[in-house]
């Protein structure tokens, strides 16, 4: 399933908001972790300093427990004087190091053990719970950070929206100019405030358009020259064939075939030349009459085979020049007659469609040794694409081929 396309501005906004939210989450997590780590370091430092000061003042303390001044830390010499809940939390194998005791309802203690000169262990405990940030305090801290981030996000979105408009606006304008099908020359008006890349893109599109128009004009000029050079000798040849036919009294089959061949060449030439012209300037033709003419012209291809040619539909218009219609219908009809050994070839025309159906071997099932190598259906397909006519040739389930041309009805 393909994802729906998005506008450039929307993509920029979404990516920015996603980046901001992700950065805020990572930043908040780092601040919280750093805050707790810093608290632990401060508490451990206070306990170490208090223990060092106590040992300096009392190298061999007599009392087994007591309270230190300042932050009211508690000390014990050995573990015998400790309360039972605290004794259970202390490992007697600890030597000269800091540790923590989680006493549940009794408190959260940062502790330090030092070995005295007489071999006894000094334990110093500091209840840090009153000094640790509570959950409401942390929530308030996060709310403050969240508010600051939201304010910064709104300010950033305001400037980002202005910046993205400078990018998406020219892009939408270029898409509109390119999409209307007209020439882009002089229409790519990109604001000076737009990024340089967009201005360079607009200039590149205009340059490419100019080169394409130059090539098209060169092709049109060639078609005009080629049209004259090809039509003139064909017209002379056709006229000469008519003169010879008159001298022969119209009875020579060879001259009739020659005239038909020259006429086919004229129509084929005209059809090919239309590939380089604007299809919008073409005039519609009566495709029913073209079908009748093609049947008369190519009916001799049947020969002695038991094949009948039948036509249905009259007065149907097709939005192509008559010469192009002759090329389309003639190639399809010749193809149908060439691959039909018996049965029927039906040429049916209706509003917006033309079908040529045969009872031959079926499209795509012909013997490769009997297939031709002319322009044939390839030219028909190219002409159909040029005049925006749908063309399809498919094999029929019960044998044979149906070639179908469809177009929009002519108003």
PDB file of C-alpha atoms in Angstrom, residues 53-312:
ATOM      1  CA  UNK A  53      37.087  15.251  60.803  1.00  0.00           C
ATOM      2  CA  UNK A  54      35.699  12.865  63.427  1.00  0.00           C
ATOM      3  CA  UNK A  55      38.695  10.522  63.141  1.00  0.00           C
ATOM      4  CA  UNK A  56      41.129  13.419  63.436  1.00  0.00           C
ATOM      5  CA  UNK A  57      39.410  14.613  66.605  1.00  0.00           C
ATOM      6  CA  UNK A  58      38.768  11.134  68.056  1.00  0.00           C
ATOM      7  CA  UNK A  59      41.486   8.666  67.042  1.00  0.00           C
ATOM      8  CA  UNK A  60      40.174   6.101  69.579  1.00  0.00           C
ATOM      9  CA  UNK A  61      36.544   6.951  70.409  1.00  0.00           C
ATOM     10  CA  UNK A  62      35.197   5.520  73.615  1.00  0.00           C
ATOM     11  CA  UNK A  63      31.507   5.654  72.851  1.00  0.00           C
ATOM     12  CA  UNK A  64      30.227   2.961  70.491  1.00  0.00           C
ATOM     13  CA  UNK A  65      27.616   5.288  68.890  1.00  0.00           C
ATOM     14  CA  UNK A  66      26.712   8.906  68.756  1.00  0.00           C
ATOM     15  CA  UNK A  67      25.696  11.902  66.687  1.00  0.00           C
ATOM     16  CA  UNK A  68      28.009  14.166  64.731  1.00  0.00           C
ATOM     17  CA  UNK A  69      27.353  17.896  64.642  1.00  0.00           C
ATOM     18  CA  UNK A  70      26.343  19.753  61.470  1.00  0.00           C
ATOM     19  CA  UNK A  71      23.994  17.603  59.419  1.00  0.00           C
ATOM     20  CA  UNK A  72      23.376  15.335  62.409  1.00  0.00           C
ATOM     21  CA  UNK A  73      25.078  12.264  61.093  1.00  0.00           C
ATOM     22  CA  UNK A  74      25.109   9.104  63.208  1.00  0.00           C
ATOM     23  CA  UNK A  75      28.208   7.019  63.807  1.00  0.00           C
ATOM     24  CA  UNK A  76      28.771   3.535  65.179  1.00  0.00           C
ATOM     25  CA  UNK A  77      31.921   1.740  66.252  1.00  0.00           C
ATOM     26  CA  UNK A  78      31.379  -1.748  64.997  1.00  0.00           C
ATOM     27  CA  UNK A  79      27.911  -3.167  64.392  1.00  0.00           C
ATOM     28  CA  UNK A  80      26.920  -4.174  67.908  1.00  0.00           C
ATOM     29  CA  UNK A  81      25.349  -0.824  68.801  1.00  0.00           C
ATOM     30  CA  UNK A  82      23.352  -0.599  65.542  1.00  0.00           C
ATOM     31  CA  UNK A  83      19.592  -1.109  65.523  1.00  0.00           C
ATOM     32  CA  UNK A  84      18.568  -4.526  64.274  1.00  0.00           C
ATOM     33  CA  UNK A  85      17.084  -3.196  61.002  1.00  0.00           C
ATOM     34  CA  UNK A  86      20.332  -1.313  60.284  1.00  0.00           C
ATOM     35  CA  UNK A  87      22.572  -4.193  61.298  1.00  0.00           C
ATOM     36  CA  UNK A  88      20.734  -6.405  58.815  1.00  0.00           C
ATOM     37  CA  UNK A  89      21.556  -3.953  56.020  1.00  0.00           C
ATOM     38  CA  UNK A  90      25.296  -3.698  56.753  1.00  0.00           C
ATOM     39  CA  UNK A  91      27.800  -6.237  55.527  1.00  0.00           C
ATOM     40  CA  UNK A  92      30.492  -6.601  58.247  1.00  0.00           C
ATOM     41  CA  UNK A  93      33.086  -7.330  55.573  1.00  0.00           C
ATOM     42  CA  UNK A  94      32.911  -3.739  54.245  1.00  0.00           C
ATOM     43  CA  UNK A  95      36.265  -1.979  54.512  1.00  0.00           C
ATOM     44  CA  UNK A  96      37.071   1.677  53.814  1.00  0.00           C
ATOM     45  CA  UNK A  97      34.366   2.547  51.316  1.00  0.00           C
ATOM     46  CA  UNK A  98      31.043   4.257  50.741  1.00  0.00           C
ATOM     47  CA  UNK A  99      27.698   2.502  50.363  1.00  0.00           C
ATOM     48  CA  UNK A 100      23.981   3.208  50.609  1.00  0.00           C
ATOM     49  CA  UNK A 101      21.336   1.814  52.921  1.00  0.00           C
ATOM     50  CA  UNK A 102      17.664   1.872  51.959  1.00  0.00           C
ATOM     51  CA  UNK A 103      15.865   1.684  55.267  1.00  0.00           C
ATOM     52  CA  UNK A 104      12.309   2.023  53.948  1.00  0.00           C
ATOM     53  CA  UNK A 105      10.379   3.944  56.591  1.00  0.00           C
ATOM     54  CA  UNK A 106      13.620   4.685  58.509  1.00  0.00           C
ATOM     55  CA  UNK A 107      15.151   6.676  55.665  1.00  0.00           C
ATOM     56  CA  UNK A 108      17.620   6.618  52.794  1.00  0.00           C
ATOM     57  CA  UNK A 109      21.180   6.652  54.144  1.00  0.00           C
ATOM     58  CA  UNK A 110      24.523   7.460  52.561  1.00  0.00           C
ATOM     59  CA  UNK A 111      27.107   5.571  54.605  1.00  0.00           C
ATOM     60  CA  UNK A 112      30.883   5.282  54.938  1.00  0.00           C
ATOM     61  CA  UNK A 113      33.062   2.723  56.683  1.00  0.00           C
ATOM     62  CA  UNK A 114      36.613   3.470  57.866  1.00  0.00           C
ATOM     63  CA  UNK A 115      39.010   1.207  59.730  1.00  0.00           C
ATOM     64  CA  UNK A 116      40.511   2.905  62.802  1.00  0.00           C
ATOM     65  CA  UNK A 117      44.068   2.505  63.987  1.00  0.00           C
ATOM     66  CA  UNK A 118      42.941   0.066  66.668  1.00  0.00           C
ATOM     67  CA  UNK A 119      41.356  -2.204  64.029  1.00  0.00           C
ATOM     68  CA  UNK A 120      37.743  -1.310  64.764  1.00  0.00           C
ATOM     69  CA  UNK A 121      35.375  -0.131  61.993  1.00  0.00           C
ATOM     70  CA  UNK A 122      33.825   3.324  62.088  1.00  0.00           C
ATOM     71  CA  UNK A 123      30.418   3.530  60.383  1.00  0.00           C
ATOM     72  CA  UNK A 124      29.001   6.945  59.548  1.00  0.00           C
ATOM     73  CA  UNK A 125      25.349   7.237  58.374  1.00  0.00           C
ATOM     74  CA  UNK A 126      23.648  10.281  56.885  1.00  0.00           C
ATOM     75  CA  UNK A 127      19.883  10.238  56.304  1.00  0.00           C
ATOM     76  CA  UNK A 128      19.533  12.042  52.958  1.00  0.00           C
ATOM     77  CA  UNK A 129      15.782  11.607  52.575  1.00  0.00           C
ATOM     78  CA  UNK A 130      14.872  15.096  53.842  1.00  0.00           C
ATOM     79  CA  UNK A 131      17.274  16.585  51.312  1.00  0.00           C
ATOM     80  CA  UNK A 132      16.310  14.474  48.268  1.00  0.00           C
ATOM     81  CA  UNK A 133      13.878  15.959  45.749  1.00  0.00           C
ATOM     82  CA  UNK A 134      10.406  14.573  46.202  1.00  0.00           C
ATOM     83  CA  UNK A 135       8.187  13.404  43.331  1.00  0.00           C
ATOM     84  CA  UNK A 136       6.110  16.645  43.355  1.00  0.00           C
ATOM     85  CA  UNK A 137       9.334  18.652  43.139  1.00  0.00           C
ATOM     86  CA  UNK A 138      10.512  16.611  40.151  1.00  0.00           C
ATOM     87  CA  UNK A 139       7.128  17.021  38.470  1.00  0.00           C
ATOM     88  CA  UNK A 140       7.260  20.763  39.021  1.00  0.00           C
ATOM     89  CA  UNK A 141      10.754  20.851  37.566  1.00  0.00           C
ATOM     90  CA  UNK A 142       9.571  18.959  34.488  1.00  0.00           C
ATOM     91  CA  UNK A 143       6.579  21.279  34.120  1.00  0.00           C
ATOM     92  CA  UNK A 144       8.879  24.298  34.118  1.00  0.00           C
ATOM     93  CA  UNK A 145      11.152  22.710  31.499  1.00  0.00           C
ATOM     94  CA  UNK A 146       8.106  21.681  29.455  1.00  0.00           C
ATOM     95  CA  UNK A 147       6.727  25.201  29.514  1.00  0.00           C
ATOM     96  CA  UNK A 148      10.039  26.657  28.420  1.00  0.00           C
ATOM     97  CA  UNK A 149      10.293  24.094  25.602  1.00  0.00           C
ATOM     98  CA  UNK A 150       6.695  24.780  24.493  1.00  0.00           C
ATOM     99  CA  UNK A 151       7.386  28.506  24.384  1.00  0.00           C
ATOM    100  CA  UNK A 152      10.559  27.932  22.406  1.00  0.00           C
ATOM    101  CA  UNK A 153       8.692  25.547  20.109  1.00  0.00           C
ATOM    102  CA  UNK A 154       5.985  28.102  19.345  1.00  0.00           C
ATOM    103  CA  UNK A 155       8.550  30.795  18.581  1.00  0.00           C
ATOM    104  CA  UNK A 156      10.529  28.382  16.405  1.00  0.00           C
ATOM    105  CA  UNK A 157       7.382  27.239  14.580  1.00  0.00           C
ATOM    106  CA  UNK A 158       6.511  30.835  13.742  1.00  0.00           C
ATOM    107  CA  UNK A 159       9.861  31.455  12.078  1.00  0.00           C
ATOM    108  CA  UNK A 160       9.913  27.956  10.579  1.00  0.00           C
ATOM    109  CA  UNK A 161       6.497  28.527   8.974  1.00  0.00           C
ATOM    110  CA  UNK A 162       7.791  31.706   7.334  1.00  0.00           C
ATOM    111  CA  UNK A 163      10.899  29.917   6.127  1.00  0.00           C
ATOM    112  CA  UNK A 164       8.995  26.885   4.804  1.00  0.00           C
ATOM    113  CA  UNK A 165       6.586  29.196   2.980  1.00  0.00           C
ATOM    114  CA  UNK A 166       9.549  30.642   1.101  1.00  0.00           C
ATOM    115  CA  UNK A 167      10.425  27.095  -0.013  1.00  0.00           C
ATOM    116  CA  UNK A 168       7.000  25.552  -0.642  1.00  0.00           C
ATOM    117  CA  UNK A 169       5.472  28.623  -2.299  1.00  0.00           C
ATOM    118  CA  UNK A 170       7.902  28.721  -5.263  1.00  0.00           C
ATOM    119  CA  UNK A 171       7.719  24.920  -5.579  1.00  0.00           C
ATOM    120  CA  UNK A 172       3.930  25.021  -5.805  1.00  0.00           C
ATOM    121  CA  UNK A 173       4.157  27.843  -8.342  1.00  0.00           C
ATOM    122  CA  UNK A 174       6.596  25.855 -10.501  1.00  0.00           C
ATOM    123  CA  UNK A 175       4.402  22.757 -10.283  1.00  0.00           C
ATOM    124  CA  UNK A 176       1.381  24.791 -11.399  1.00  0.00           C
ATOM    125  CA  UNK A 177       3.278  26.330 -14.327  1.00  0.00           C
ATOM    126  CA  UNK A 178       4.607  22.953 -15.439  1.00  0.00           C
ATOM    127  CA  UNK A 179       1.249  21.256 -14.988  1.00  0.00           C
ATOM    128  CA  UNK A 180      -0.874  23.495 -17.221  1.00  0.00           C
ATOM    129  CA  UNK A 181       0.875  22.267 -20.374  1.00  0.00           C
ATOM    130  CA  UNK A 182       1.774  25.737 -21.709  1.00  0.00           C
ATOM    131  CA  UNK A 183       5.258  27.067 -22.316  1.00  0.00           C
ATOM    132  CA  UNK A 184       7.141  28.068 -19.175  1.00  0.00           C
ATOM    133  CA  UNK A 185       9.109  30.829 -20.886  1.00  0.00           C
ATOM    134  CA  UNK A 186       8.954  33.974 -18.749  1.00  0.00           C
ATOM    135  CA  UNK A 187       6.499  32.432 -16.269  1.00  0.00           C
ATOM    136  CA  UNK A 188       8.914  31.059 -13.685  1.00  0.00           C
ATOM    137  CA  UNK A 189       8.692  34.114 -11.415  1.00  0.00           C
ATOM    138  CA  UNK A 190      10.612  33.111  -8.310  1.00  0.00           C
ATOM    139  CA  UNK A 191      10.846  35.732  -5.497  1.00  0.00           C
ATOM    140  CA  UNK A 192      14.301  37.060  -4.719  1.00  0.00           C
ATOM    141  CA  UNK A 193      13.810  35.980  -1.108  1.00  0.00           C
ATOM    142  CA  UNK A 194      13.520  32.319  -2.201  1.00  0.00           C
ATOM    143  CA  UNK A 195      16.541  30.022  -1.665  1.00  0.00           C
ATOM    144  CA  UNK A 196      19.225  30.108  -4.327  1.00  0.00           C
ATOM    145  CA  UNK A 197      18.656  26.434  -5.137  1.00  0.00           C
ATOM    146  CA  UNK A 198      15.050  27.132  -6.172  1.00  0.00           C
ATOM    147  CA  UNK A 199      16.109  30.065  -8.315  1.00  0.00           C
ATOM    148  CA  UNK A 200      18.729  27.856  -9.988  1.00  0.00           C
ATOM    149  CA  UNK A 201      16.089  25.151 -10.503  1.00  0.00           C
ATOM    150  CA  UNK A 202      13.718  27.625 -12.156  1.00  0.00           C
ATOM    151  CA  UNK A 203      16.467  28.837 -14.493  1.00  0.00           C
ATOM    152  CA  UNK A 204      17.385  25.234 -15.350  1.00  0.00           C
ATOM    153  CA  UNK A 205      13.753  24.418 -16.169  1.00  0.00           C
ATOM    154  CA  UNK A 206      13.474  27.486 -18.405  1.00  0.00           C
ATOM    155  CA  UNK A 207      16.727  26.578 -20.184  1.00  0.00           C
ATOM    156  CA  UNK A 208      15.553  23.007 -20.678  1.00  0.00           C
ATOM    157  CA  UNK A 209      12.220  24.265 -21.980  1.00  0.00           C
ATOM    158  CA  UNK A 210      14.019  26.530 -24.459  1.00  0.00           C
ATOM    159  CA  UNK A 211      16.139  23.629 -25.731  1.00  0.00           C
ATOM    160  CA  UNK A 212      13.090  21.381 -26.050  1.00  0.00           C
ATOM    161  CA  UNK A 213      11.183  24.059 -27.950  1.00  0.00           C
ATOM    162  CA  UNK A 214      14.184  24.509 -30.238  1.00  0.00           C
ATOM    163  CA  UNK A 215      14.278  20.771 -30.955  1.00  0.00           C
ATOM    164  CA  UNK A 216      10.530  20.680 -31.532  1.00  0.00           C
ATOM    165  CA  UNK A 217      10.722  23.597 -33.940  1.00  0.00           C
ATOM    166  CA  UNK A 218      13.596  21.907 -35.742  1.00  0.00           C
ATOM    167  CA  UNK A 219      11.522  18.721 -36.016  1.00  0.00           C
ATOM    168  CA  UNK A 220       8.541  20.663 -37.307  1.00  0.00           C
ATOM    169  CA  UNK A 221      10.713  22.331 -39.927  1.00  0.00           C
ATOM    170  CA  UNK A 222      12.049  18.942 -40.962  1.00  0.00           C
ATOM    171  CA  UNK A 223       8.512  17.567 -41.212  1.00  0.00           C
ATOM    172  CA  UNK A 224       7.507  20.477 -43.415  1.00  0.00           C
ATOM    173  CA  UNK A 225      10.497  19.904 -45.698  1.00  0.00           C
ATOM    174  CA  UNK A 226      10.119  16.119 -45.682  1.00  0.00           C
ATOM    175  CA  UNK A 227       6.380  16.404 -46.314  1.00  0.00           C
ATOM    176  CA  UNK A 228       7.038  18.348 -49.513  1.00  0.00           C
ATOM    177  CA  UNK A 229       9.904  16.086 -50.628  1.00  0.00           C
ATOM    178  CA  UNK A 230       7.888  12.894 -50.046  1.00  0.00           C
ATOM    179  CA  UNK A 231       4.520  14.052 -51.319  1.00  0.00           C
ATOM    180  CA  UNK A 232       5.790  15.395 -54.635  1.00  0.00           C
ATOM    181  CA  UNK A 233       7.317  12.173 -56.060  1.00  0.00           C
ATOM    182  CA  UNK A 234       4.395  10.104 -54.772  1.00  0.00           C
ATOM    183  CA  UNK A 235       1.928  12.437 -56.437  1.00  0.00           C
ATOM    184  CA  UNK A 236       3.891  12.252 -59.686  1.00  0.00           C
ATOM    185  CA  UNK A 237       3.996   8.453 -59.502  1.00  0.00           C
ATOM    186  CA  UNK A 238       0.260   8.258 -58.776  1.00  0.00           C
ATOM    187  CA  UNK A 239      -0.514  10.576 -61.705  1.00  0.00           C
ATOM    188  CA  UNK A 240       1.674   8.533 -64.026  1.00  0.00           C
ATOM    189  CA  UNK A 241      -0.102   5.362 -62.937  1.00  0.00           C
ATOM    190  CA  UNK A 242      -3.469   6.947 -63.721  1.00  0.00           C
ATOM    191  CA  UNK A 243      -2.239   7.980 -67.201  1.00  0.00           C
ATOM    192  CA  UNK A 244      -1.034   4.456 -67.874  1.00  0.00           C
ATOM    193  CA  UNK A 245      -4.327   3.046 -66.599  1.00  0.00           C
ATOM    194  CA  UNK A 246      -6.269   5.257 -69.021  1.00  0.00           C
ATOM    195  CA  UNK A 247      -4.102   4.086 -71.907  1.00  0.00           C
ATOM    196  CA  UNK A 248      -4.708   0.475 -70.923  1.00  0.00           C
ATOM    197  CA  UNK A 249      -8.441   1.116 -70.684  1.00  0.00           C
ATOM    198  CA  UNK A 250      -8.554   0.398 -66.936  1.00  0.00           C
ATOM    199  CA  UNK A 251      -8.200  -3.322 -67.436  1.00  0.00           C
ATOM    200  CA  UNK A 252      -4.655  -3.857 -66.160  1.00  0.00           C
ATOM    201  CA  UNK A 253      -4.649  -5.471 -62.719  1.00  0.00           C
ATOM    202  CA  UNK A 254      -0.977  -4.627 -62.346  1.00  0.00           C
ATOM    203  CA  UNK A 255      -1.670  -0.908 -62.745  1.00  0.00           C
ATOM    204  CA  UNK A 256      -4.539  -1.133 -60.288  1.00  0.00           C
ATOM    205  CA  UNK A 257      -2.237  -2.774 -57.760  1.00  0.00           C
ATOM    206  CA  UNK A 258       0.385  -0.117 -58.472  1.00  0.00           C
ATOM    207  CA  UNK A 259      -2.106   2.691 -57.833  1.00  0.00           C
ATOM    208  CA  UNK A 260      -3.248   1.031 -54.630  1.00  0.00           C
ATOM    209  CA  UNK A 261       0.344   0.634 -53.454  1.00  0.00           C
ATOM    210  CA  UNK A 262       1.159   4.277 -54.203  1.00  0.00           C
ATOM    211  CA  UNK A 263      -2.018   5.374 -52.443  1.00  0.00           C
ATOM    212  CA  UNK A 264      -1.004   3.283 -49.412  1.00  0.00           C
ATOM    213  CA  UNK A 265       2.418   4.896 -49.451  1.00  0.00           C
ATOM    214  CA  UNK A 266       0.865   8.373 -49.568  1.00  0.00           C
ATOM    215  CA  UNK A 267      -1.373   7.603 -46.599  1.00  0.00           C
ATOM    216  CA  UNK A 268       1.450   5.936 -44.681  1.00  0.00           C
ATOM    217  CA  UNK A 269       3.703   8.936 -45.291  1.00  0.00           C
ATOM    218  CA  UNK A 270       0.974  11.333 -44.198  1.00  0.00           C
ATOM    219  CA  UNK A 271       0.333   9.269 -41.073  1.00  0.00           C
ATOM    220  CA  UNK A 272       4.013   9.180 -40.120  1.00  0.00           C
ATOM    221  CA  UNK A 273       4.357  12.922 -40.673  1.00  0.00           C
ATOM    222  CA  UNK A 274       1.458  13.521 -38.292  1.00  0.00           C
ATOM    223  CA  UNK A 275       3.602  12.117 -35.478  1.00  0.00           C
ATOM    224  CA  UNK A 276       5.527  15.399 -35.585  1.00  0.00           C
ATOM    225  CA  UNK A 277       2.491  17.678 -35.663  1.00  0.00           C
ATOM    226  CA  UNK A 278       0.149  19.048 -33.036  1.00  0.00           C
ATOM    227  CA  UNK A 279      -2.766  16.585 -32.746  1.00  0.00           C
ATOM    228  CA  UNK A 280      -5.019  19.398 -31.545  1.00  0.00           C
ATOM    229  CA  UNK A 281      -5.089  20.853 -35.064  1.00  0.00           C
ATOM    230  CA  UNK A 282      -6.386  17.656 -36.664  1.00  0.00           C
ATOM    231  CA  UNK A 283      -9.893  17.481 -38.121  1.00  0.00           C
ATOM    232  CA  UNK A 284     -12.134  14.507 -37.422  1.00  0.00           C
ATOM    233  CA  UNK A 285     -12.996  12.060 -40.185  1.00  0.00           C
ATOM    234  CA  UNK A 286     -15.750   9.570 -40.971  1.00  0.00           C
ATOM    235  CA  UNK A 287     -14.125   6.349 -39.799  1.00  0.00           C
ATOM    236  CA  UNK A 288     -17.004   4.275 -41.243  1.00  0.00           C
ATOM    237  CA  UNK A 289     -16.095   5.507 -44.727  1.00  0.00           C
ATOM    238  CA  UNK A 290     -12.433   4.815 -44.040  1.00  0.00           C
ATOM    239  CA  UNK A 291     -13.300   1.245 -43.007  1.00  0.00           C
ATOM    240  CA  UNK A 292     -15.278   0.717 -46.232  1.00  0.00           C
ATOM    241  CA  UNK A 293     -12.389   2.076 -48.293  1.00  0.00           C
ATOM    242  CA  UNK A 294      -9.888  -0.152 -46.499  1.00  0.00           C
ATOM    243  CA  UNK A 295     -12.068  -3.220 -47.069  1.00  0.00           C
ATOM    244  CA  UNK A 296     -12.162  -2.477 -50.794  1.00  0.00           C
ATOM    245  CA  UNK A 297      -8.408  -1.844 -50.872  1.00  0.00           C
ATOM    246  CA  UNK A 298      -7.348  -4.973 -48.985  1.00  0.00           C
ATOM    247  CA  UNK A 299     -10.107  -7.396 -49.804  1.00  0.00           C
ATOM    248  CA  UNK A 300      -7.858  -9.082 -52.369  1.00  0.00           C
ATOM    249  CA  UNK A 301      -5.653 -10.369 -49.517  1.00  0.00           C
ATOM    250  CA  UNK A 302      -8.296 -13.001 -48.790  1.00  0.00           C
ATOM    251  CA  UNK A 303      -7.506 -14.778 -52.050  1.00  0.00           C
ATOM    252  CA  UNK A 304      -9.145 -18.205 -52.265  1.00  0.00           C
ATOM    253  CA  UNK A 305      -9.543 -18.660 -48.521  1.00  0.00           C
ATOM    254  CA  UNK A 306     -13.084 -19.072 -47.138  1.00  0.00           C
ATOM    255  CA  UNK A 307     -13.023 -15.749 -45.307  1.00  0.00           C
ATOM    256  CA  UNK A 308     -15.781 -13.133 -45.384  1.00  0.00           C
ATOM    257  CA  UNK A 309     -15.377  -9.449 -44.516  1.00  0.00           C
ATOM    258  CA  UNK A 310     -18.320  -7.708 -42.919  1.00  0.00           C
ATOM    259  CA  UNK A 311     -18.805  -4.102 -41.776  1.00  0.00           C
ATOM    260  CA  UNK A 312     -21.212  -2.694 -39.183  1.00  0.00           C
TER     261      UNK A 312
END
